[in-house]
Amino acid sequence: MKKNRKDAQRTGFASELYVLSLLQRVGANAFMSFGNTKKVDIIVQKGSEALTIDVKGGSNSFPLNKKYKENLKDKNHYYIFVDYKGKFEDITVIPDIYIVPSVEMNFVREYDTKASNHRFNVLKNDIKEKFTNDLSIFVEEKTNGLVQ
């Protein structure tokens, strides 16, 4: 069943909040960006670096727009895919997450629609074995209680 725009927006916003919550829980200095035409969803300050994250929510596949190509060479940009396992409205189901550096986004599938628009998609099967849910990459290392 195809999602309507309102459902897609709700899934997207819930996914962003979920990832932001996880980042806060592991100690990342993370902030959400707001707006309808924002360039990134979450910004993480890690030392002197700013890491950026696009969050995509779904089940088994994750649609992208063509703007994803703008970040393919940015080593500080990441995609986090939130998989609701087909049970978005069941709050007892804990989603899986997959963290993908944008420089490794070489598995995106492109296809044409009836309206002759190009669409882009990431399939869960293409990322589930290779990419981890380890959020520690967004957290500053601590030595003797001090942040380095």
Short mmCIF file of C-alpha atoms in Angstrom, two decimals:
data_model
loop_
_atom_site.label_atom_id
_atom_site.label_comp_id
_atom_site.label_asym_id
_atom_site.label_seq_id
_atom_site.Cartn_x
_atom_site.Cartn_y
_atom_site.Cartn_z
CA MET A 1 0.00 0.00 0.00
CA LYS A 2 1.38 3.38 -1.01
CA LYS A 3 1.69 6.03 1.68
CA ASN A 4 0.01 9.35 1.27
CA ARG A 5 1.96 12.56 1.78
CA LYS A 6 0.73 13.07 5.35
CA ASP A 7 1.78 9.54 6.37
CA ALA A 8 5.19 10.01 4.75
CA GLN A 9 5.71 13.30 6.60
CA ARG A 10 4.68 11.68 9.88
CA THR A 11 7.07 8.78 9.34
CA GLY A 12 9.87 11.17 8.41
CA PHE A 13 9.41 13.40 11.43
CA ALA A 14 9.09 10.44 13.81
CA SER A 15 12.29 8.97 12.34
CA GLU A 16 14.22 12.21 12.84
CA LEU A 17 13.06 12.48 16.45
CA TYR A 18 13.90 8.82 17.09
CA VAL A 19 17.46 9.22 15.79
CA LEU A 20 17.93 12.50 17.67
CA SER A 21 16.78 10.77 20.86
CA LEU A 22 19.26 7.92 20.34
CA LEU A 23 22.09 10.37 19.68
CA GLN A 24 21.29 12.28 22.86
CA ARG A 25 21.19 9.05 24.85
CA VAL A 26 24.71 8.05 23.74
CA GLY A 27 26.09 11.50 24.56
CA ALA A 28 26.34 13.06 21.11
CA ASN A 29 26.12 16.84 20.84
CA ALA A 30 23.28 16.66 18.30
CA PHE A 31 20.74 19.21 17.11
CA MET A 32 17.75 18.95 14.81
CA SER A 33 17.32 21.38 11.95
CA PHE A 34 13.82 22.55 11.12
CA GLY A 35 12.03 23.62 7.95
CA ASN A 36 10.32 22.19 4.90
CA THR A 37 13.28 22.60 2.55
CA LYS A 38 16.13 21.91 4.92
CA LYS A 39 19.38 20.56 3.57
CA VAL A 40 20.09 18.17 6.48
CA ASP A 41 17.98 16.73 9.30
CA ILE A 42 20.47 16.57 12.18
CA ILE A 43 23.77 18.30 12.89
CA VAL A 44 26.27 16.77 15.31
CA GLN A 45 29.12 18.77 16.77
CA LYS A 46 32.08 16.43 17.33
CA GLY A 47 35.14 18.35 18.43
CA SER A 48 35.89 20.91 15.75
CA GLU A 49 33.90 18.99 13.12
CA ALA A 50 30.26 19.33 12.19
CA LEU A 51 28.78 16.02 11.05
CA THR A 52 25.50 16.12 9.15
CA ILE A 53 22.82 13.46 8.95
CA ASP A 54 19.88 12.79 6.67
CA VAL A 55 17.33 10.46 8.25
CA LYS A 56 15.09 8.23 6.13
CA GLY A 57 12.30 6.16 7.64
CA GLY A 58 10.48 3.23 6.12
CA SER A 59 10.21 -0.53 5.99
CA ASN A 60 12.38 -2.58 3.64
CA SER A 61 13.00 0.38 1.32
CA PHE A 62 13.83 4.04 1.74
CA PRO A 63 13.06 6.63 -0.93
CA LEU A 64 15.58 9.38 -1.66
CA ASN A 65 15.29 12.50 -3.76
CA LYS A 66 17.89 13.47 -6.34
CA LYS A 67 19.56 15.84 -3.89
CA TYR A 68 21.27 12.86 -2.25
CA LYS A 69 23.89 13.07 -5.01
CA GLU A 70 25.08 16.45 -3.69
CA ASN A 71 26.62 14.81 -0.61
CA LEU A 72 28.30 11.76 -2.11
CA LYS A 73 31.83 13.12 -1.62
CA ASP A 74 31.26 14.63 1.82
CA LYS A 75 33.09 12.50 4.39
CA ASN A 76 31.22 14.27 7.22
CA HIS A 77 27.74 13.46 5.92
CA TYR A 78 25.77 10.35 6.87
CA TYR A 79 22.45 8.72 6.13
CA ILE A 80 20.62 6.94 8.91
CA PHE A 81 17.90 4.60 7.71
CA VAL A 82 15.19 3.74 10.26
CA ASP A 83 13.43 0.45 9.54
CA TYR A 84 10.04 0.12 11.24
CA LYS A 85 9.72 -3.51 10.06
CA GLY A 86 6.32 -2.78 8.54
CA LYS A 87 4.88 -1.86 11.94
CA PHE A 88 5.24 1.92 12.20
CA GLU A 89 2.16 2.38 14.38
CA ASP A 90 3.07 -0.44 16.79
CA ILE A 91 5.10 1.35 19.45
CA THR A 92 6.21 -1.95 21.00
CA VAL A 93 8.36 -2.63 17.91
CA ILE A 94 11.86 -1.19 18.22
CA PRO A 95 13.09 0.03 14.82
CA ASP A 96 16.43 -1.06 13.39
CA ILE A 97 18.81 1.65 12.24
CA TYR A 98 21.53 1.54 9.61
CA ILE A 99 24.24 4.22 9.53
CA VAL A 100 25.72 4.78 6.09
CA PRO A 101 28.50 7.29 5.31
CA SER A 102 27.47 9.26 2.24
CA VAL A 103 30.75 8.36 0.53
CA GLU A 104 29.58 4.72 0.58
CA MET A 105 26.17 5.32 -1.03
CA ASN A 106 27.02 3.28 -4.14
CA PHE A 107 23.99 0.96 -3.93
CA VAL A 108 21.18 3.46 -4.58
CA ARG A 109 18.71 2.18 -7.15
CA GLU A 110 17.36 4.55 -9.76
CA TYR A 111 14.16 4.00 -11.67
CA ASP A 112 11.68 5.90 -13.80
CA THR A 113 8.07 6.48 -12.89
CA LYS A 114 5.08 6.79 -15.19
CA ALA A 115 5.40 10.55 -14.92
CA SER A 116 8.94 10.14 -16.33
CA ASN A 117 10.47 11.35 -13.09
CA HIS A 118 13.62 9.72 -11.82
CA ARG A 119 13.26 8.18 -8.38
CA PHE A 120 15.91 6.82 -6.10
CA ASN A 121 15.60 4.09 -3.52
CA VAL A 122 17.71 2.21 -0.99
CA LEU A 123 16.67 -1.35 -0.20
CA LYS A 124 17.15 -2.76 3.29
CA ASN A 125 18.69 -5.92 1.83
CA ASP A 126 21.47 -3.78 0.32
CA ILE A 127 22.48 -2.27 3.67
CA LYS A 128 21.51 -4.63 6.49
CA GLU A 129 24.65 -6.78 6.45
CA LYS A 130 27.27 -4.12 5.77
CA PHE A 131 26.20 -1.14 7.84
CA THR A 132 25.99 -0.95 11.61
CA ASN A 133 23.86 0.80 14.16
CA ASP A 134 26.90 1.99 16.15
CA LEU A 135 26.17 5.61 17.06
CA SER A 136 29.52 6.02 18.83
CA ILE A 137 30.99 7.51 15.65
CA PHE A 138 29.06 10.67 16.54
CA VAL A 139 30.38 10.92 20.11
CA GLU A 140 33.61 12.59 21.20
CA GLU A 141 36.13 10.27 22.82
CA LYS A 142 36.72 10.77 26.52
CA THR A 143 40.00 10.19 28.35
CA ASN A 144 40.17 10.46 32.15
CA GLY A 145 36.73 12.03 32.13
CA LEU A 146 37.84 14.77 29.73
CA VAL A 147 36.54 15.21 26.21
CA GLN A 148 39.30 15.20 23.63
#
